[in-house]
Coordinates of C-alpha atoms in Angstrom, one line a residue:
Chain A
M907 CA 0.1 -0.1 0.0
S908 CA 1.6 3.4 -1.0
T909 CA 0.9 6.4 1.0
P910 CA -0.5 9.4 -0.8
A911 CA 1.6 12.2 -1.8
P912 CA 1.8 15.2 0.7
A913 CA -0.2 18.2 -0.2
V914 CA 2.6 20.4 0.6
A915 CA 6.2 19.4 0.7
A916 CA 8.9 22.2 1.3
R917 CA 12.4 21.3 1.8
A918 CA 15.3 23.3 3.2
L919 CA 13.9 26.8 2.1
I920 CA 16.1 29.7 2.4
K921 CA 15.1 33.3 1.8
T922 CA 17.0 36.6 2.6
Y923 CA 15.6 40.0 1.9
P924 CA 17.7 43.1 1.1
G925 CA 19.6 44.3 4.2
D926 CA 20.8 41.0 5.2
V927 CA 17.6 39.9 6.8
T928 CA 17.2 36.3 6.9
A929 CA 13.5 35.5 6.7
L930 CA 13.8 31.6 6.2
N931 CA 16.8 29.6 7.4
G932 CA 16.2 26.1 6.3
M933 CA 12.5 25.8 6.4
D934 CA 10.9 22.3 6.0
V935 CA 7.3 21.7 5.9
T936 CA 5.2 18.5 4.9
V937 CA 1.5 18.7 5.2
E938 CA -0.5 15.3 4.5
A939 CA -3.4 15.7 2.1
G940 CA -6.9 16.3 3.8
T941 CA -5.3 17.6 7.1
V942 CA -5.1 20.9 8.9
F943 CA -1.5 22.0 9.6
G944 CA -0.5 24.9 11.7
L945 CA 2.6 27.0 11.5
L946 CA 2.9 28.5 14.7
G947 CA 5.3 31.3 15.7
P948 CA 5.8 34.9 16.7
N949 CA 5.8 37.8 14.1
G950 CA 8.7 37.7 12.0
A951 CA 9.5 34.0 12.5
G952 CA 9.1 33.3 8.8
K953 CA 5.4 32.1 8.5
S954 CA 4.3 34.6 5.9
T955 CA 7.4 34.3 3.9
T956 CA 6.8 30.5 3.8
V957 CA 3.3 31.1 2.7
K958 CA 4.5 33.5 0.0
I959 CA 6.9 31.0 -1.4
L960 CA 4.3 28.1 -1.4
T961 CA 1.6 30.4 -3.2
T962 CA 4.1 31.3 -5.9
L963 CA 4.3 35.0 -4.9
A964 CA 8.1 34.9 -3.8
R965 CA 11.0 32.7 -5.0
P966 CA 13.2 31.2 -2.3
D967 CA 17.1 31.6 -2.6
S968 CA 17.4 28.0 -2.5
G969 CA 15.4 24.9 -1.4
E970 CA 12.4 23.2 -3.2
A971 CA 8.8 23.0 -2.7
T972 CA 5.7 21.2 -4.2
V973 CA 2.1 22.1 -3.6
A974 CA -0.7 19.7 -4.6
G975 CA 2.3 17.6 -6.5
H976 CA 3.2 20.7 -8.6
D977 CA 6.7 22.4 -8.4
V978 CA 6.2 26.0 -7.2
L979 CA 9.3 27.1 -9.1
R980 CA 8.9 25.1 -12.4
H981 CA 5.1 25.0 -12.7
P982 CA 3.7 28.1 -10.8
D983 CA 0.6 28.2 -12.9
R984 CA -0.5 24.6 -12.0
V985 CA 0.2 25.5 -8.5
R986 CA -2.1 28.6 -8.7
R987 CA -4.9 26.6 -10.2
A988 CA -4.8 24.2 -7.2
I989 CA -4.5 26.6 -4.2
G990 CA -6.8 29.0 -2.6
V991 CA -5.1 31.9 -0.6
V992 CA -6.4 34.0 2.3
A993 CA -3.6 36.5 2.9
Q994 CA -3.0 38.4 6.0
K995 CA -4.2 41.6 4.5
S996 CA -7.5 41.4 3.0
G997 CA -7.1 41.5 -0.8
A998 CA -10.7 42.3 -1.4
D999 CA -11.6 45.4 -3.8
P1000 CA -13.2 48.0 -1.3
V1001 CA -15.0 49.8 -4.0
A1002 CA -16.8 46.8 -5.3
T1003 CA -19.5 44.8 -3.8
G1004 CA -18.9 41.3 -2.2
R1005 CA -20.6 39.6 -5.1
E1006 CA -18.6 41.5 -7.7
N1007 CA -15.4 40.6 -5.8
L1008 CA -16.4 36.8 -5.9
R1009 CA -17.6 36.9 -9.5
L1010 CA -14.2 38.4 -10.7
Q1011 CA -12.3 36.0 -8.7
G1012 CA -14.2 33.1 -10.2
R1013 CA -13.7 34.4 -13.8
L1014 CA -10.1 34.6 -13.2
Y1015 CA -10.3 30.7 -12.7
G1016 CA -12.3 30.3 -15.8
L1017 CA -15.7 30.0 -14.3
K1018 CA -18.6 31.5 -16.1
G1019 CA -22.4 31.8 -16.9
A1020 CA -24.7 29.9 -14.6
A1021 CA -22.0 27.8 -12.9
L1022 CA -20.2 31.0 -11.7
T1023 CA -23.6 32.4 -10.4
R1024 CA -24.4 29.4 -8.7
R1025 CA -20.9 29.1 -7.1
V1026 CA -20.9 32.8 -6.0
D1027 CA -24.5 32.4 -4.4
E1028 CA -23.5 29.2 -2.6
L1029 CA -20.5 30.9 -1.0
L1030 CA -22.4 34.1 -0.1
E1031 CA -24.9 31.9 1.7
R1032 CA -22.4 29.7 3.2
F1033 CA -20.4 32.6 4.7
D1034 CA -23.6 34.5 5.9
L1035 CA -23.1 37.3 3.3
A1036 CA -26.0 36.6 1.3
E1037 CA -27.6 40.1 2.2
A1038 CA -24.2 41.9 2.5
G1039 CA -23.3 40.6 -1.1
A1040 CA -24.9 43.6 -2.9
R1041 CA -23.2 45.9 -0.7
I1042 CA -19.9 47.9 -1.3
V1043 CA -16.9 45.9 0.6
R1044 CA -15.8 49.3 2.2
G1045 CA -18.7 49.2 4.6
Y1046 CA -18.1 45.6 5.8
S1047 CA -17.2 44.8 9.5
G1048 CA -13.8 43.1 10.2
G1049 CA -15.6 39.7 10.6
M1050 CA -17.4 40.0 7.3
L1051 CA -14.5 41.2 5.4
R1052 CA -12.5 38.1 6.7
R1053 CA -15.2 35.8 5.6
L1054 CA -15.3 37.4 2.2
D1055 CA -11.5 36.7 2.0
V1056 CA -12.0 33.1 2.8
A1057 CA -14.8 32.9 0.4
L1058 CA -12.6 34.4 -2.3
G1059 CA -10.0 31.8 -1.7
L1060 CA -12.4 29.0 -2.1
V1061 CA -14.2 30.1 -5.4
H1062 CA -12.7 27.5 -7.5
R1063 CA -12.7 24.6 -5.0
P1064 CA -9.1 24.6 -4.4
E1065 CA -7.3 21.4 -3.1
V1066 CA -4.9 23.3 -0.7
L1067 CA -6.2 26.4 1.1
F1068 CA -3.7 28.8 2.8
L1069 CA -4.8 30.8 5.8
D1070 CA -2.2 33.4 6.7
E1071 CA -3.2 34.6 10.2
P1072 CA -7.0 34.4 9.5
T1073 CA -8.1 35.8 12.8
T1074 CA -5.5 38.6 13.5
G1075 CA -7.1 41.9 14.3
L1076 CA -10.6 40.4 14.7
D1077 CA -12.6 40.9 17.9
P1078 CA -13.1 37.8 20.1
E1079 CA -16.6 37.2 18.8
A1080 CA -15.6 37.3 15.2
R1081 CA -12.5 35.1 16.1
T1082 CA -14.7 32.3 17.6
A1083 CA -17.0 32.6 14.7
M1084 CA -14.0 32.2 12.4
W1085 CA -12.8 29.3 14.1
D1086 CA -15.9 27.5 13.8
E1087 CA -15.8 28.2 10.0
I1088 CA -12.4 27.0 9.8
S1089 CA -13.4 23.8 11.6
R1090 CA -16.2 23.3 9.2
L1091 CA -13.8 23.8 6.2
A1092 CA -11.6 21.1 7.6
G1093 CA -14.4 18.6 7.3
D1094 CA -14.8 19.5 3.5
E1095 CA -13.8 16.3 1.8
G1096 CA -10.1 16.3 0.5
L1097 CA -9.5 20.0 1.5
T1098 CA -6.0 20.6 2.9
I1099 CA -5.4 23.6 5.0
L1100 CA -2.1 25.3 5.9
L1101 CA -2.9 27.8 8.5
T1102 CA -0.3 30.2 10.1
T1103 CA -1.0 31.9 13.5
H1104 CA 0.7 33.5 16.4
Y1105 CA -2.1 32.6 18.7
L1106 CA -1.2 29.5 20.7
E1107 CA -4.8 28.8 21.4
E1108 CA -5.8 29.1 17.8
A1109 CA -3.2 26.4 16.6
D1110 CA -4.2 24.1 19.5
R1111 CA -7.9 24.3 18.6
L1112 CA -7.8 24.0 14.9
A1113 CA -4.6 22.3 13.7
E1114 CA -4.0 18.5 13.7
R1115 CA -0.4 19.0 13.3
I1116 CA 1.5 21.9 14.4
A1117 CA 5.1 23.1 13.5
I1118 CA 6.5 25.7 15.8
V1119 CA 8.6 28.1 13.9
D1120 CA 11.3 30.4 15.3
R1121 CA 13.9 32.5 13.3
G1122 CA 13.1 31.0 10.0
R1123 CA 13.0 27.4 10.7
V1124 CA 10.8 24.6 12.4
V1125 CA 12.1 24.0 15.9
V1126 CA 9.7 21.2 16.7
E1127 CA 6.6 19.4 15.0
G1128 CA 4.0 17.2 16.2
T1129 CA 0.3 16.9 17.2
P1130 CA -0.8 19.4 19.8
D1131 CA -1.0 16.4 22.4
E1132 CA 2.4 15.0 21.3
L1133 CA 4.0 18.3 21.8
K1134 CA 2.5 19.0 25.2
G1135 CA 3.2 15.5 26.1
E1136 CA 6.8 15.6 25.7
L1137 CA 7.0 18.0 28.4
R1138 CA 7.4 16.4 31.8
G1139 CA 5.1 17.4 34.6
D1140 CA 3.5 20.9 35.3
A1141 CA 4.7 24.4 34.7
V1142 CA 5.3 26.5 37.8
H1143 CA 5.5 30.2 37.3
V1144 CA 6.7 32.5 40.1
E1145 CA 6.6 36.2 39.9
L1146 CA 9.2 37.9 42.2
R1147 CA 8.8 41.3 43.9
K1148 CA 12.1 42.4 42.6
E1149 CA 14.5 41.2 39.9
G1150 CA 16.5 38.3 41.0
D1151 CA 20.2 37.2 40.2
R1152 CA 19.8 34.9 37.3
V1153 CA 22.9 32.8 38.1
V1154 CA 22.2 32.5 41.7
L1155 CA 18.6 31.6 41.4
T1156 CA 19.1 29.2 38.7
A1157 CA 21.6 27.4 40.8
V1158 CA 19.5 27.4 43.9
L1159 CA 16.4 26.1 42.1
S1160 CA 18.0 23.4 39.9
G1161 CA 19.1 21.7 43.1
L1162 CA 15.6 21.0 44.2
P1163 CA 14.3 17.4 43.8
G1164 CA 11.5 16.8 41.1
V1165 CA 12.4 20.3 39.6
H1166 CA 13.8 20.7 36.0
E1167 CA 14.1 23.3 33.3
V1168 CA 14.6 26.6 35.5
L1169 CA 14.3 29.7 33.6
V1170 CA 15.0 33.1 35.3
E1171 CA 14.1 36.4 33.4
G1172 CA 14.0 39.5 35.5
R1173 CA 11.2 39.1 38.0
R1174 CA 9.7 35.9 36.2
V1175 CA 10.8 32.4 37.2
S1176 CA 9.7 29.4 35.4
V1177 CA 10.3 25.7 36.3
R1178 CA 9.0 22.5 35.3
A1179 CA 8.0 20.0 38.1
D1180 CA 7.0 16.5 38.2
D1181 CA 4.3 17.3 40.5
G1182 CA 3.5 21.0 40.5
A1183 CA 1.5 21.4 43.7
A1184 CA 3.9 19.3 45.6
A1185 CA 6.9 21.4 44.4
V1186 CA 5.4 24.8 45.3
P1187 CA 6.4 24.9 49.0
A1188 CA 9.9 23.7 48.6
L1189 CA 10.3 26.3 45.7
L1190 CA 9.1 29.1 47.7
A1191 CA 11.2 28.2 50.7
A1192 CA 14.3 28.0 48.5
L1193 CA 13.7 31.4 47.0
E1194 CA 13.0 32.8 50.4
R1195 CA 16.5 31.5 51.6
A1196 CA 18.0 33.2 48.5
G1197 CA 16.6 36.5 49.6
A1198 CA 14.0 36.7 46.7
A1199 CA 10.5 37.7 47.9
V1200 CA 7.7 36.1 46.1
A1201 CA 4.7 38.2 44.7
A1202 CA 2.7 35.2 43.3
A1203 CA 2.9 31.7 42.1
T1204 CA 0.9 29.7 39.7
V1205 CA 0.9 26.1 38.7
A1206 CA -0.3 25.2 35.1
R1207 CA -0.7 22.0 33.0
P1208 CA 1.5 22.1 30.1
S1209 CA 0.3 24.7 27.2
L1210 CA 1.7 25.3 23.9
D1211 CA 3.4 28.4 25.4
D1212 CA 5.5 25.9 27.5
V1213 CA 6.3 23.9 24.3
Y1214 CA 7.5 27.2 22.6
L1215 CA 9.5 28.1 25.7
R1216 CA 11.2 24.7 25.7
Y1217 CA 12.1 24.5 22.1
A1218 CA 12.7 28.0 21.1
G1219 CA 14.4 28.7 24.4
R1220 CA 12.4 32.0 24.9
R1221 CA 8.9 33.0 25.8
F1222 CA 6.4 33.5 23.3
S1223 CA 5.6 37.0 24.1
E1224 CA 9.3 37.9 24.5
A1225 CA 9.9 36.6 21.0
E1226 CA 7.1 38.8 19.8
S1227 CA 8.4 42.0 21.4
Q1228 CA 12.0 41.2 20.1
S1229 CA 10.8 40.7 16.8
R1230 CA 9.2 44.1 17.0
S1231 CA 12.4 45.9 18.3
Q1232 CA 14.4 44.0 15.8
S1233 CA 13.1 46.3 13.1
Q1234 CA 15.0 49.0 14.8
S1235 CA 18.2 47.2 15.4
P1236 CA 19.0 44.1 13.1
E1237 CA 21.1 42.5 15.9
L1238 CA 19.5 39.3 17.4
L1239 CA 19.6 39.1 21.1
P1240 CA 20.7 35.8 22.4
A1241 CA 17.9 33.8 23.8
G1242 CA 17.2 34.4 27.5
D1243 CA 19.3 37.4 27.7
A1244 CA 16.9 39.9 26.7
R1245 CA 17.5 42.7 29.4
Chain B
M606 CA -1.8 37.3 -27.1
S607 CA -4.1 34.5 -26.1
T608 CA -7.8 35.0 -26.0
D609 CA -7.5 34.4 -22.2
T610 CA -5.3 37.2 -21.8
L611 CA -7.7 39.4 -23.7
T612 CA -10.7 38.5 -21.8
Q613 CA -8.8 38.7 -18.3
T614 CA -7.6 42.3 -19.6
W615 CA -11.2 43.3 -20.1
Y616 CA -12.4 41.8 -16.8
M617 CA -9.6 43.8 -15.0
T618 CA -10.3 46.8 -17.0
Q619 CA -13.8 46.7 -16.0
R620 CA -13.0 46.5 -12.4
Q621 CA -10.9 49.7 -12.6
L622 CA -13.6 51.6 -14.5
M623 CA -16.2 50.4 -12.0
A624 CA -14.1 51.8 -9.3
I625 CA -13.8 55.2 -11.0
V626 CA -17.5 55.4 -11.6
R627 CA -18.1 54.5 -8.2
Q628 CA -16.3 57.6 -6.8
P629 CA -18.4 60.4 -7.8
V630 CA -16.3 63.2 -6.2
F631 CA -13.2 62.1 -8.0
L632 CA -15.4 61.9 -11.5
V633 CA -17.1 65.4 -10.9
I634 CA -13.7 67.0 -10.1
S635 CA -11.9 65.6 -13.1
L636 CA -14.7 66.9 -15.2
I637 CA -15.1 70.3 -13.5
Q638 CA -11.5 71.0 -13.6
P639 CA -11.2 71.4 -17.3
V640 CA -14.3 73.7 -17.4
I641 CA -12.5 75.9 -14.8
W642 CA -9.4 75.8 -17.0
L643 CA -11.4 76.7 -20.1
F644 CA -13.2 79.5 -18.3
L645 CA -10.2 80.9 -16.5
F646 CA -7.6 80.8 -19.1
G647 CA -10.0 81.5 -21.8
N648 CA -11.0 84.8 -20.1
L649 CA -7.5 85.7 -18.7
F650 CA -5.7 85.3 -22.1
K651 CA -8.7 86.2 -24.4
K652 CA -6.6 89.1 -26.0
V653 CA -3.4 87.4 -26.7
V654 CA -4.6 86.1 -30.1
E655 CA -4.3 89.7 -31.2
L656 CA -0.6 89.2 -31.0
G657 CA -0.9 86.9 -34.0
G658 CA 0.6 83.5 -34.7
F659 CA -2.3 81.4 -33.2
G660 CA -3.9 80.7 -36.6
T661 CA -7.4 81.6 -35.4
T662 CA -9.0 84.8 -34.1
S663 CA -10.8 83.1 -31.2
Y664 CA -8.6 82.1 -28.2
L665 CA -11.0 79.5 -27.3
D666 CA -10.5 77.6 -30.6
Y667 CA -6.8 77.7 -29.7
L668 CA -7.2 76.8 -26.1
I669 CA -9.2 73.7 -26.4
P670 CA -6.6 71.1 -27.6
G671 CA -4.2 72.6 -25.0
I672 CA -6.7 71.9 -22.2
V673 CA -7.5 68.3 -23.6
V674 CA -3.9 67.4 -23.5
M675 CA -3.2 69.2 -20.1
S676 CA -6.1 67.2 -18.7
A677 CA -4.7 64.1 -20.2
L678 CA -1.5 64.7 -18.5
G679 CA -3.0 65.9 -15.1
S680 CA -5.1 62.8 -14.5
S681 CA -2.8 60.1 -15.9
M682 CA 0.2 61.2 -13.8
W683 CA -1.8 60.0 -10.6
A684 CA -2.1 56.5 -11.9
G685 CA 0.8 55.3 -9.6
M686 CA -1.4 56.1 -6.6
G687 CA -4.0 53.5 -7.5
T688 CA -1.3 51.1 -8.1
L689 CA 0.4 51.8 -4.8
E690 CA -3.0 51.4 -3.0
E691 CA -3.5 48.0 -4.5
I692 CA -0.1 46.9 -3.5
E693 CA -0.6 48.2 0.2
R694 CA -4.1 46.7 0.4
G695 CA -2.8 43.4 -0.8
T696 CA -5.2 43.2 -3.9
L697 CA -2.5 42.8 -6.4
N698 CA -0.9 39.9 -4.3
R699 CA -4.4 38.3 -4.3
F700 CA -4.6 38.5 -8.1
L701 CA -0.7 37.3 -8.3
T702 CA -1.8 34.1 -6.5
T703 CA -4.5 33.3 -9.1
P704 CA -3.8 32.0 -12.6
V705 CA -4.5 35.3 -14.2
S706 CA -2.2 36.3 -17.0
R707 CA 0.4 38.8 -15.7
S708 CA 0.2 40.8 -18.8
A709 CA -3.6 41.2 -18.3
L710 CA -2.9 43.0 -15.0
M711 CA -0.6 45.5 -16.6
N712 CA -2.6 45.8 -19.9
A713 CA -5.8 46.8 -17.9
N714 CA -4.1 49.7 -16.4
V715 CA -3.3 51.0 -19.9
V716 CA -6.6 50.2 -21.3
Q717 CA -8.5 51.8 -18.4
N718 CA -6.2 54.9 -18.6
G719 CA -6.9 55.2 -22.3
I720 CA -10.7 55.0 -22.0
S721 CA -10.7 57.5 -19.1
T722 CA -8.7 60.0 -21.1
A723 CA -10.8 59.4 -24.2
V724 CA -14.0 60.3 -22.3
Q725 CA -12.4 63.1 -20.7
S726 CA -11.1 64.5 -23.9
V727 CA -14.6 64.1 -25.5
V728 CA -16.3 66.1 -22.7
I729 CA -13.9 68.8 -23.2
V730 CA -14.4 69.1 -26.9
L731 CA -18.1 69.1 -26.3
L732 CA -17.9 71.8 -23.8
G733 CA -15.9 73.8 -26.2
L734 CA -18.7 73.3 -28.8
L735 CA -21.1 74.5 -26.2
G736 CA -18.8 77.6 -25.6
G737 CA -18.8 78.3 -29.4
A738 CA -15.5 77.0 -30.4
D739 CA -15.0 76.1 -33.9
Y740 CA -13.3 72.9 -35.2
P741 CA -12.3 73.5 -38.8
G742 CA -10.6 70.2 -39.0
G743 CA -13.8 68.3 -38.4
F744 CA -14.3 64.8 -37.0
G745 CA -11.1 63.6 -38.2
G746 CA -9.1 66.3 -36.7
L747 CA -10.8 65.8 -33.2
L748 CA -10.2 62.2 -33.4
I749 CA -6.5 62.7 -33.9
L750 CA -6.5 65.0 -30.9
V751 CA -8.2 62.5 -28.7
V752 CA -5.8 59.7 -30.0
A753 CA -2.8 62.1 -29.2
S754 CA -4.1 62.8 -25.6
I755 CA -4.5 59.0 -25.1
L756 CA -1.0 58.4 -26.1
L757 CA 0.2 61.2 -23.8
G758 CA -1.8 59.7 -21.1
T759 CA -0.4 56.3 -21.7
V760 CA 3.2 57.7 -21.5
F761 CA 2.6 59.5 -18.1
G762 CA 0.1 56.8 -16.6
A763 CA 2.9 54.0 -17.4
L764 CA 5.7 56.2 -15.9
S765 CA 3.4 56.9 -12.8
N766 CA 2.8 53.2 -12.3
A767 CA 6.3 52.4 -12.6
L768 CA 7.3 55.1 -10.1
G769 CA 4.6 53.8 -7.7
M770 CA 5.8 50.2 -7.9
L771 CA 9.5 51.4 -7.6
V772 CA 9.5 53.9 -4.6
R773 CA 6.3 52.7 -3.0
Q774 CA 5.8 56.2 -1.4
R775 CA 2.9 58.4 -2.0
E776 CA 5.0 61.4 -1.1
S777 CA 7.4 60.8 -4.1
I778 CA 4.6 60.7 -6.7
I779 CA 2.8 63.9 -5.2
G780 CA 6.3 65.6 -5.2
I781 CA 7.2 64.5 -8.7
N782 CA 3.9 65.4 -10.1
T783 CA 3.4 68.8 -8.6
F784 CA 6.9 69.5 -9.5
L785 CA 6.4 68.5 -13.1
L786 CA 2.8 69.5 -14.1
L787 CA 3.2 73.3 -14.5
P788 CA 6.6 73.4 -16.2
L789 CA 5.6 70.7 -18.6
T790 CA 2.3 72.8 -19.3
F791 CA 3.9 76.1 -19.5
L792 CA 6.9 74.9 -21.7
S793 CA 4.4 74.0 -24.3
S794 CA 2.0 75.6 -26.8
A795 CA -1.0 75.2 -24.3
F796 CA -1.8 78.9 -23.8
M797 CA 0.5 80.6 -26.1
A798 CA 1.5 80.3 -29.9
P799 CA 5.0 79.0 -30.3
S800 CA 6.0 82.1 -32.3
Q801 CA 5.2 84.3 -29.4
M802 CA 7.4 82.3 -27.0
P803 CA 10.9 83.3 -26.2
S804 CA 13.2 81.1 -28.5
W805 CA 14.9 79.2 -25.7
M806 CA 11.4 78.1 -24.6
Q807 CA 10.5 77.1 -28.1
H808 CA 13.6 74.9 -28.0
I809 CA 12.8 73.2 -24.8
A810 CA 9.1 72.7 -25.9
D811 CA 10.4 70.9 -28.9
F812 CA 11.5 68.0 -26.7
N813 CA 8.4 68.2 -24.4
P814 CA 6.1 65.2 -25.2
V815 CA 3.2 67.2 -23.8
N816 CA 3.8 69.7 -26.7
W817 CA 4.1 67.0 -29.3
A818 CA 0.4 65.9 -28.5
M819 CA -0.8 69.6 -28.7
I820 CA 1.1 70.3 -31.9
A821 CA -0.2 66.9 -33.6
G822 CA -3.7 67.6 -32.3
R823 CA -4.0 71.2 -33.5
S824 CA -2.2 70.6 -36.7
A825 CA -4.8 67.9 -37.4
M826 CA -7.9 70.2 -36.2
S827 CA -6.7 73.0 -38.6
A828 CA -8.6 73.5 -41.9
D829 CA -5.5 72.6 -43.9
P830 CA -3.6 70.1 -41.8
D831 CA 0.2 69.4 -42.1
W832 CA 0.1 65.7 -42.1
S833 CA 4.0 65.6 -41.9
V834 CA 3.8 67.3 -38.5
V835 CA 0.9 65.1 -37.3
L836 CA 2.6 61.9 -38.2
G837 CA 6.1 63.1 -36.8
R838 CA 4.8 64.1 -33.4
G839 CA 2.3 61.3 -33.3
G840 CA 4.8 58.7 -34.1
A841 CA 7.3 60.1 -31.5
L842 CA 4.3 59.9 -29.0
L843 CA 3.5 56.4 -29.9
A844 CA 7.3 55.4 -29.6
L845 CA 7.6 57.0 -26.2
A846 CA 4.2 55.4 -25.1
V847 CA 5.6 52.0 -26.1
A848 CA 8.8 52.6 -24.3
A849 CA 7.0 53.7 -21.0
V850 CA 4.8 50.6 -21.1
W851 CA 7.8 48.5 -21.5
L852 CA 9.4 50.2 -18.7
S853 CA 6.4 49.8 -16.3
T854 CA 6.2 46.1 -17.4
R855 CA 9.9 45.7 -16.4
T856 CA 9.2 47.4 -13.0
F857 CA 6.2 45.0 -12.5
R858 CA 8.5 42.0 -12.9
S859 CA 10.9 43.5 -10.5
Y860 CA 8.3 44.1 -8.0
Q861 CA 7.1 40.4 -8.2
K862 CA 10.7 39.4 -7.5
S863 CA 10.6 41.8 -4.4
V864 CA 7.6 40.4 -2.6

C-alpha cells in the first residue's frame, strides 16, 4: 500500500531579503493531504514568507517545494490553479460589492455563466454574506471582510487552502466565529489547510499537526498532544517582587528534587516540576532563603506556550516583542538574555 | 496574445472603470476642472490672439486642444497612486496568486487609462462646442486630438505606475507630479502660440512630449492639416508610449521578485 503524496512538501527553504534579513533559514514543511496543519510562531518568525513561497508569490534563494504535486518554481501556474489563498491583509476590492469581488475571482479561474452565478450564491450563503453581497465592501465589518476573504479563496474549490493569520485583528466574537468556520472547512472532503498563526490557542484548537517556527525554521513538530506530552510534569511560574540574580537563583532552584528546566528572566521564574502542587512549598522556601521575595506563584498544566519556551528557548511574548524591536536594530539578542 | 489574456484584460479593466465610476467626487472634479481651466484661461488670455501666430481669431479655438492634452497629463500622472494602493491593500498579491495572466494585470492599467482619457477629452471638446468653439478640421481632426491625448496619457500613466511600484511612497509621486505638471504645461504651446514664446522656450518645448500631443492635435484640427507634422509628433508619442509601457512592465516584474 502506498501512502498518498503530501499536499505540501517544502524542503530546506532559504530566503533573505535586502539588508541581510534572513527570513527563512532552512524551512521544512510537510502537510499530509486532507489535514489541517498549523505553522505557529511569533511575528517575524518566517511564517508569511513560507506562505508567499508556497503560493508562488515569492521565490526562495534555495530549497524546493511542491504544492498539490506541482513544483512551485517550475510550474507556478499549475500550483495557482490548485490553491486558494487568504492572505494576512484582505485583498478584497473595497469599492466593489462582495458579489462582484467573488464573480471576478471566479472568472479568473475560468468559471462563467450559470456555474459562476451558482458558485457565488453558494459561497455568499455559506459565509453568511447573502444580504451583504450587494453592498460595497468598504462598509463591511472586520468579521464580514474576513469571511469574504475566505470565500474568495474557495471560489474554484482548491485542493489546498492557505490561511495566513486568519483571525489577526478580529474581535473575540468574530474570532470564535472564524474558528467555527475553519473547523467546518476542515471537514470538507479532501481539502488541505495550511494555517499560520501567532495565537497558541488557535493552533491548539484548529490544527491536527503543528510546527513551531522560530527564526526562519521549524524547531519542533507534532500533534498538539504530542508536543504537550513531551513536557514532563507541570509548569510552575513564580513572580518575584524584585528582579533576582539569574545565576544564583538558577543554581539554587536546579538543586531541588523533582524540579527541571529552570528559567529566570527578570522578575519571572519558570520551572518544570513532576508534581507542580507538591513542588511549590520547597520552591518558595528556596527562593526565600536566597533572599528573593515572592509576589505570586501559579501552577499550570503544560500549554503550547510552554512547548514554545522549551524548544525556542524563550517565551512567546518575549519573541514577539523582540521581533518588533528587531526592526529598529537588526542584531539578534541571544535567547534568555533579553534585558 | 491568447484569448484568455484578452478576456482577462477586459475583466480587470472593467473592475478599474467601475471603481472610478463609484467615486463620484473624483469623477465630478476631473470633469469640472477642465471647465474651470477653459473659463479661467479663456478669459484671462482672451486678448493674446491679437498678437498673432495663433492661426485663429478666437482664443477658445486655440485653447481647447491645450486643455484636452493638459487634462490627459493631469489625470494620468496620478495612476501610480492607485497601483500603490492596490499593493498596500494586498489586492495585487491576491491577483498574483491566481492564474490570471500577468500581462492582463498590466494591460488593464493601460486600457483603463486610455478609456478614461478618451471620455475626458470628448467631454472637453463638447464643452468647447457649447462655448462656441470652431473645429475646422472636423471629426477627423478631433479624433486625432483624442488619440494624441490618449498616447500622452499612456506615457505618463505608465511612468507613474512604474514610479509607484519602484518607490512605494505616495509622497514621491505627489512631489514629482506637482513639480512636473506646471513646467510641462507652460513649456508647451498650451496657452501661447510657439511664435510668441521666447526662443529658448521654443527649443525646450520641442523636446516636451506634452507639446508633441498639442502640436499633432492642433495641426490635425486646422482647416489645412500639415500631415507630416501630425505623423512626426504622433509617431514620436507612440514610440514613447511603447517605451513607457515596456518600462512599467519591467518594474512590475521586479516588483514580483521583491515580494
